[in-house]
PDB file of C-alpha atoms in Angstrom:
ATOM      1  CA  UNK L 382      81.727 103.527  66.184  1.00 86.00           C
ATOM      2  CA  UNK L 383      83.045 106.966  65.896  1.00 95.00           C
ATOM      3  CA  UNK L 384      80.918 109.917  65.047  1.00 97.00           C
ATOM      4  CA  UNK L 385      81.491 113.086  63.785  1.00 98.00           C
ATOM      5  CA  UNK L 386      79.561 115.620  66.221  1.00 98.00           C
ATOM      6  CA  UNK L 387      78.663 118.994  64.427  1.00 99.00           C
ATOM      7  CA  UNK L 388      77.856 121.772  66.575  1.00 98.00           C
ATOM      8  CA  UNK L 389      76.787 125.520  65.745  1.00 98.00           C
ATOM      9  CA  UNK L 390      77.735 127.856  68.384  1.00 98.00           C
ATOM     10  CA  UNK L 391      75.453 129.101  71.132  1.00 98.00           C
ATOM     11  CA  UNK L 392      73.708 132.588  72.210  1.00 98.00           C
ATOM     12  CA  UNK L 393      75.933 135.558  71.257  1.00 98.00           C
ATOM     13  CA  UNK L 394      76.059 139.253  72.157  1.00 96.00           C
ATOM     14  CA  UNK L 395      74.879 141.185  69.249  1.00 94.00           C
ATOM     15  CA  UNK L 396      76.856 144.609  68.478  1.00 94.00           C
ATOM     16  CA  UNK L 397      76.213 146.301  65.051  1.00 93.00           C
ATOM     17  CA  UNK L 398      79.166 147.935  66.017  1.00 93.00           C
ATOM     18  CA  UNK L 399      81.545 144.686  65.519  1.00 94.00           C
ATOM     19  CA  UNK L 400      82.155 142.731  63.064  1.00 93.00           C
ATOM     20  CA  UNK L 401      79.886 139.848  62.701  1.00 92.00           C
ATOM     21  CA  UNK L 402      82.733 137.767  62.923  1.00 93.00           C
ATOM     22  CA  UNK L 403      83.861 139.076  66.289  1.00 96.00           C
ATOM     23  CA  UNK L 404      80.852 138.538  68.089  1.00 97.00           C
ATOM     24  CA  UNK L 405      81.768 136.791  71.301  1.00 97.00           C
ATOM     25  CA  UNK L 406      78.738 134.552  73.426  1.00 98.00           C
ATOM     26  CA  UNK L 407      76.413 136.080  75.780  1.00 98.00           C
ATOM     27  CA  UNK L 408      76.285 134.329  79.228  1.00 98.00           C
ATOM     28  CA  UNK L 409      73.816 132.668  78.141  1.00 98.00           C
ATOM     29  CA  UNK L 410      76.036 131.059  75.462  1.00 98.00           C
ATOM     30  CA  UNK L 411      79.010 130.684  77.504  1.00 98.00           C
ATOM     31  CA  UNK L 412      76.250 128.723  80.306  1.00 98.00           C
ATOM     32  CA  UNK L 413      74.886 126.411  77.591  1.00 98.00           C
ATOM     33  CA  UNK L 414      78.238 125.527  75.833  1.00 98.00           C
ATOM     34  CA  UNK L 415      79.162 124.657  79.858  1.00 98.00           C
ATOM     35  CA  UNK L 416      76.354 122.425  79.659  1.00 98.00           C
ATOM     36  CA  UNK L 417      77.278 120.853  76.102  1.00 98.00           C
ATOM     37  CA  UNK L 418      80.937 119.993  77.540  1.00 98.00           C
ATOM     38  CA  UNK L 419      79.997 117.812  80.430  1.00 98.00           C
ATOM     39  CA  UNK L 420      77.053 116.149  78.423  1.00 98.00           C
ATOM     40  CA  UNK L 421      77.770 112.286  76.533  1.00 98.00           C
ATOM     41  CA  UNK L 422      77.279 114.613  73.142  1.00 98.00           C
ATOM     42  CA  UNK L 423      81.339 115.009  73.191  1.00 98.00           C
ATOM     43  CA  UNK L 424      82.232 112.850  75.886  1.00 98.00           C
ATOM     44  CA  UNK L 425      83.880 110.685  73.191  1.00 97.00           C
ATOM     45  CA  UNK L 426      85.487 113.520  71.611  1.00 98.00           C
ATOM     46  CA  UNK L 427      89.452 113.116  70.298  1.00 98.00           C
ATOM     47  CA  UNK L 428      89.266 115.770  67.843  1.00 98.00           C
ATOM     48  CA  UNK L 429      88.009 119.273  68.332  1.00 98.00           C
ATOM     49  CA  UNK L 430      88.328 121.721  65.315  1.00 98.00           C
ATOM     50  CA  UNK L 431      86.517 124.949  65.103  1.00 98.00           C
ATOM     51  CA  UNK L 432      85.778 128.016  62.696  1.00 98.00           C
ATOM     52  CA  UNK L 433      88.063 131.081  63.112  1.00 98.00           C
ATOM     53  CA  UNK L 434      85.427 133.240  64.058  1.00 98.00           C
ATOM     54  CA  UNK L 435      85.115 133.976  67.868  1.00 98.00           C
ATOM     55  CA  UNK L 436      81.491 132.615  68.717  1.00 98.00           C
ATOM     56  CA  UNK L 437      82.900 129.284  67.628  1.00 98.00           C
ATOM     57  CA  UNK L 438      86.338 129.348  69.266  1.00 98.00           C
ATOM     58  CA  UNK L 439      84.917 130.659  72.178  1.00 98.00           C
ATOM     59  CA  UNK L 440      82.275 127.553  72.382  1.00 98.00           C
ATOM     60  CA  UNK L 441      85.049 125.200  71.326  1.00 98.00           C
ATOM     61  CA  UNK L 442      87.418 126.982  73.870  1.00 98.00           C
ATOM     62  CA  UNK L 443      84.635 125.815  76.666  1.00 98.00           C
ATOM     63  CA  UNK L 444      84.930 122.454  75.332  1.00 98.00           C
ATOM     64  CA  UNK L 445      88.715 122.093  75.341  1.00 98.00           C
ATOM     65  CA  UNK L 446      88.794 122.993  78.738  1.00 98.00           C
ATOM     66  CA  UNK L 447      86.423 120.821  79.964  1.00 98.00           C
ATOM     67  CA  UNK L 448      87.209 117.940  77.952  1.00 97.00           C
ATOM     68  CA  UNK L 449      91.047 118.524  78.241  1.00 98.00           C
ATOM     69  CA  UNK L 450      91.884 118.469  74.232  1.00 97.00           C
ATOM     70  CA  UNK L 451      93.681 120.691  72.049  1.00 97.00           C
ATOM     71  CA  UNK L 452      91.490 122.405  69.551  1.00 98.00           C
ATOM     72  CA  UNK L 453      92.150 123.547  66.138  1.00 98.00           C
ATOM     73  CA  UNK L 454      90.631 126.146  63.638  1.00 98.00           C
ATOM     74  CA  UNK L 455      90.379 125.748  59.985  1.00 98.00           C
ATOM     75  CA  UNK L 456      89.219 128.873  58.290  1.00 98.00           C
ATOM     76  CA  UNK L 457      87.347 126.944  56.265  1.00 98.00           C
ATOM     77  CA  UNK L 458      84.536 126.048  58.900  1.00 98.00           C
ATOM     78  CA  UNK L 459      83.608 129.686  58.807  1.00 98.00           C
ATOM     79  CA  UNK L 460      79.998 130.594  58.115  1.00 98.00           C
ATOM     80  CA  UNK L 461      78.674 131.869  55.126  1.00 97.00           C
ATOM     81  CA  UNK L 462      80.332 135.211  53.833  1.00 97.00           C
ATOM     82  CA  UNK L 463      77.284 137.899  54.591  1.00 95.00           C
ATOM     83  CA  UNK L 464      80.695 141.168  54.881  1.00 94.00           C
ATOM     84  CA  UNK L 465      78.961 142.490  52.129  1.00 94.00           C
ATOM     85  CA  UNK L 466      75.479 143.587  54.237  1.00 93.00           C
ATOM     86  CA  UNK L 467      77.053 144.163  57.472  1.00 89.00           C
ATOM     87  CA  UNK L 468      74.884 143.903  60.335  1.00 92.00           C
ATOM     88  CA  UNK L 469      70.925 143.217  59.441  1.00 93.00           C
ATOM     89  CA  UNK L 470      68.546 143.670  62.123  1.00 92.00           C
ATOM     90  CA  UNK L 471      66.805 140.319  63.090  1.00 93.00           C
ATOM     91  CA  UNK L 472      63.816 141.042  60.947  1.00 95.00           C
ATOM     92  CA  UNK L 473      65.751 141.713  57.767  1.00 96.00           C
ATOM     93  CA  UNK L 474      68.452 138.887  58.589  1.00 95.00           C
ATOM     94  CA  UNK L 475      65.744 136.358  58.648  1.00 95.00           C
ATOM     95  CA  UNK L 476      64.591 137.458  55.514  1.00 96.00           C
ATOM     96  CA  UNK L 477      68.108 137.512  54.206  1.00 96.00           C
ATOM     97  CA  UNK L 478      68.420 134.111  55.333  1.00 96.00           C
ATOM     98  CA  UNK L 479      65.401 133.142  53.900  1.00 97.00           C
ATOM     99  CA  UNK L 480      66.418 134.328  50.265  1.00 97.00           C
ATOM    100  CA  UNK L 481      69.521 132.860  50.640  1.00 98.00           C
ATOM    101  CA  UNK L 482      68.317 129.040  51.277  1.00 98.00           C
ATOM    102  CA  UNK L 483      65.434 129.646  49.249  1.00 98.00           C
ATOM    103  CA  UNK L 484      67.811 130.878  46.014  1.00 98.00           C
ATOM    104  CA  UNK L 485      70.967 128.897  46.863  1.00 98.00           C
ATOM    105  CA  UNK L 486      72.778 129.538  43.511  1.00 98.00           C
ATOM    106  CA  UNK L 487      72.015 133.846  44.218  1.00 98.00           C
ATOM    107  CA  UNK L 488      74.309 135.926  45.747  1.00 97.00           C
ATOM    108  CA  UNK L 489      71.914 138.338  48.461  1.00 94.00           C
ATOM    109  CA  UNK L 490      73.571 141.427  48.002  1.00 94.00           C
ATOM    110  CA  UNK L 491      76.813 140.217  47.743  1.00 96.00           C
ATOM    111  CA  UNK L 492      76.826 137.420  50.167  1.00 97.00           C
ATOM    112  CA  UNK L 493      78.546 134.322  49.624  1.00 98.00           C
ATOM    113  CA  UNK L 494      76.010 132.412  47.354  1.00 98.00           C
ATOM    114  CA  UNK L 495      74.985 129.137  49.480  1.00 98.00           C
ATOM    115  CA  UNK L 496      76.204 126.598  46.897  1.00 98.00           C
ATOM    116  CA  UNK L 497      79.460 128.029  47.180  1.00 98.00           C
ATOM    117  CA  UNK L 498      79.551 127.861  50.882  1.00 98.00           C
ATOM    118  CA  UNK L 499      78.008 124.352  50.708  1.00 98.00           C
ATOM    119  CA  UNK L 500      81.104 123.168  48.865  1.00 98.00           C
ATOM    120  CA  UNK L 501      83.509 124.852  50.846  1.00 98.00           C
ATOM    121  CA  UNK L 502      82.278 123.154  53.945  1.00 98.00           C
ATOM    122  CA  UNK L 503      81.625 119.675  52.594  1.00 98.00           C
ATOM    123  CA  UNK L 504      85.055 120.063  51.471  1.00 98.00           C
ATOM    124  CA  UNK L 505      86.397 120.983  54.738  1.00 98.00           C
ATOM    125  CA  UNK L 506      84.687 118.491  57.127  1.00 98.00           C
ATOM    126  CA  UNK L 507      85.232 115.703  54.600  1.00 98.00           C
ATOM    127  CA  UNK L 508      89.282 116.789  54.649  1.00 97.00           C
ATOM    128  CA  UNK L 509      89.233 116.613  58.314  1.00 97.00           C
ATOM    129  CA  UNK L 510      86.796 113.457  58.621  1.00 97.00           C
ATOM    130  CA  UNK L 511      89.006 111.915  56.054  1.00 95.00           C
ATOM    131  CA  UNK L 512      92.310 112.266  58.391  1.00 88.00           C
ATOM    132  CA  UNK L 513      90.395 111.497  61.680  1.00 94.00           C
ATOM    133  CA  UNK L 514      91.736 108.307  62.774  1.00 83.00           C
ATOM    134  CA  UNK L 515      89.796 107.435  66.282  1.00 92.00           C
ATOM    135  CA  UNK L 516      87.589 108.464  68.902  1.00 96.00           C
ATOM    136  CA  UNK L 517      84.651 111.374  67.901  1.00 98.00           C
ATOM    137  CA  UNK L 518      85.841 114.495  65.761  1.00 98.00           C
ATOM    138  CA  UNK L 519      83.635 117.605  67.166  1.00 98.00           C
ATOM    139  CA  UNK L 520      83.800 120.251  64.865  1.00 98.00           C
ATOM    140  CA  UNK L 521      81.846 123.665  66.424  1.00 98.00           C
ATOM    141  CA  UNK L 522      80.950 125.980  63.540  1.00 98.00           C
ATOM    142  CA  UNK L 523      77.818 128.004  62.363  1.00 98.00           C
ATOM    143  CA  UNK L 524      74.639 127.170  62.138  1.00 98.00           C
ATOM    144  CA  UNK L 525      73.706 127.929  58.155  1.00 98.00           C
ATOM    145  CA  UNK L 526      76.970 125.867  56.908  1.00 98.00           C
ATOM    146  CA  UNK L 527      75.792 123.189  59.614  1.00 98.00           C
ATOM    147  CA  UNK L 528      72.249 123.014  57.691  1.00 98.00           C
ATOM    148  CA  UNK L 529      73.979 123.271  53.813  1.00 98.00           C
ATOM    149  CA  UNK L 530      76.524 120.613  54.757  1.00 98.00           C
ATOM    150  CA  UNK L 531      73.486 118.646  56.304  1.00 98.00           C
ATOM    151  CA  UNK L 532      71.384 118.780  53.353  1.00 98.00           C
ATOM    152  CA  UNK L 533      74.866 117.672  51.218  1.00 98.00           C
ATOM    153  CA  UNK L 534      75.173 114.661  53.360  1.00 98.00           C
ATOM    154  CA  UNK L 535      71.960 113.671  53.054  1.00 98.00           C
ATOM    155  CA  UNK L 536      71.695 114.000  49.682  1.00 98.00           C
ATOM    156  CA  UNK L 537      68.687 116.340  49.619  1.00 98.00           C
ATOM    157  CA  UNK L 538      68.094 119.610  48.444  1.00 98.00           C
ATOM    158  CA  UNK L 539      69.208 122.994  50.256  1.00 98.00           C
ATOM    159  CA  UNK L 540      66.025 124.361  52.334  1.00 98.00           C
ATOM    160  CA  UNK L 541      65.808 126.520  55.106  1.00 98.00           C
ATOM    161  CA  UNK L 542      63.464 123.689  56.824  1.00 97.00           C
ATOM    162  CA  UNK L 543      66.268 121.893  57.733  1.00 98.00           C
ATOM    163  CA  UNK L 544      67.892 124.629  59.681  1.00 98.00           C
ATOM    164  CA  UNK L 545      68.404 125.067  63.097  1.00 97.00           C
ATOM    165  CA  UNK L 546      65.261 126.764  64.995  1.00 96.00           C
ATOM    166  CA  UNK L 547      68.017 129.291  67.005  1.00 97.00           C
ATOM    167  CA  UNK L 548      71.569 129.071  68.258  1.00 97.00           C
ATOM    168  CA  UNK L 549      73.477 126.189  70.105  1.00 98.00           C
ATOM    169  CA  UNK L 550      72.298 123.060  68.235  1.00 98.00           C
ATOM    170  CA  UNK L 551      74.184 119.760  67.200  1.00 98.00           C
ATOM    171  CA  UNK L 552      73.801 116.619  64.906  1.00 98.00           C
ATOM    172  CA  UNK L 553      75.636 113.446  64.557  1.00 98.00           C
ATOM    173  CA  UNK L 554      76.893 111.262  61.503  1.00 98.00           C
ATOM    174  CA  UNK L 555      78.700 108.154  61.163  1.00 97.00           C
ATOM    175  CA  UNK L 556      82.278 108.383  60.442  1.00 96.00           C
ATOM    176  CA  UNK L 557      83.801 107.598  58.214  1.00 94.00           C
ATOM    177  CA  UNK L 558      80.784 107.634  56.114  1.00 96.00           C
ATOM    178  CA  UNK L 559      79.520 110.981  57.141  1.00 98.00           C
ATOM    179  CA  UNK L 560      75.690 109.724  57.118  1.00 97.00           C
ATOM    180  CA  UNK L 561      73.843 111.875  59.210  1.00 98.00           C
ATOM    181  CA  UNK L 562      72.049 110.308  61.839  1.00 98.00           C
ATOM    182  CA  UNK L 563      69.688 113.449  62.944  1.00 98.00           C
ATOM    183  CA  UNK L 564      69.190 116.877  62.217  1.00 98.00           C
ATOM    184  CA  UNK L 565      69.620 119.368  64.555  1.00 98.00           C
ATOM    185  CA  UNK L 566      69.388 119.075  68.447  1.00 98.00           C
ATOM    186  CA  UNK L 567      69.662 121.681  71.160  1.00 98.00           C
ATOM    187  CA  UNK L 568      72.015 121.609  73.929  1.00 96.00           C
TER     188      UNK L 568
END
């Protein structure tokens, strides 16, 4: 049966002085999305579509290599709109994050509010799960969008609880039904 395999990038290296978007892996990202490619997570892969941001094309770019597929971006995978903050130093980003899954219909200082970033990805993965015809469709995107479309597809309220405990996780659903069958995994 084939699967839809949603993964959130690994390990990046922080610079305030980039764009958020820009940030490329660490080594220690590059290393674990090496490890994801030759694991039976996405040996069954056919499809591999990724965010346009550069953490995810550079994880999905490891697993196009390796697993010898073309992969496509879709703007639409992108995670949650936080341009308006800029950089946050880990202790305020959690706490950004934390008012943002905790008040999903607020914008956080002009972040994208997480309802409307919810939609947008439901509506993306279920566009590209909807034209999937065979084999797994790996889609490598962000870890916040990963937890709201979880909670979508499950059919449970947004909550931070959900989310992944750090960087370079994965979880499964059924296509073409899109039924989760786990939360989040490290690779």
């Amino acid at each position: 049966m084939a699967q839809l395999v949603f993964v959130s990038h690994p390990e990046v290296n922080m610079d305030p002085s980039v764009p958020v978007p820009e940030w490329g892996l660490s080594d220690v990202g590059r290393h674990r999305a090496s490890v994801l490619a030759r694991s039976p997570v996405v040996a069954g892969a056919t499809a591999l579509i990724c965010s346009e941001e550069r953490k995810a094309r550079d994880t999905a770019g490891i697993l196009s290599s390796h697993l010898g597929i073309a992969c496509l971006t879709d703007a639409r995978l992108g995670e949650n709109d936080r341009s308006a903050t800029g950089f946050l130093c880990p202790a305020d980003f959690e706490e950004a994050a934390d008012r943002f899954f905790s008040h999903p219909g607020e914008s956080f200082r002009g972040w994208e509010r997480a309802i409307d970033a919810q939609a947008r990805i439901e509506a993306a993965v279920r566009d590209l799960a909807r034209d999937h015809a065979l084999g797994d469709l790996v889609i490598v995107s962000h870890g916040a969008v990963g937890t709201l479309l979880y909670c979508a597809l499950m059919g449970i309220a947004i909550d931070r609880r959900h989310d992944q405990p750090f960087q370079g996780h994965y979880w499964r659903a059924t296509l073409p039904s899109l039924r989760p069958q786990h939360g989040w995994r490290p690779f």
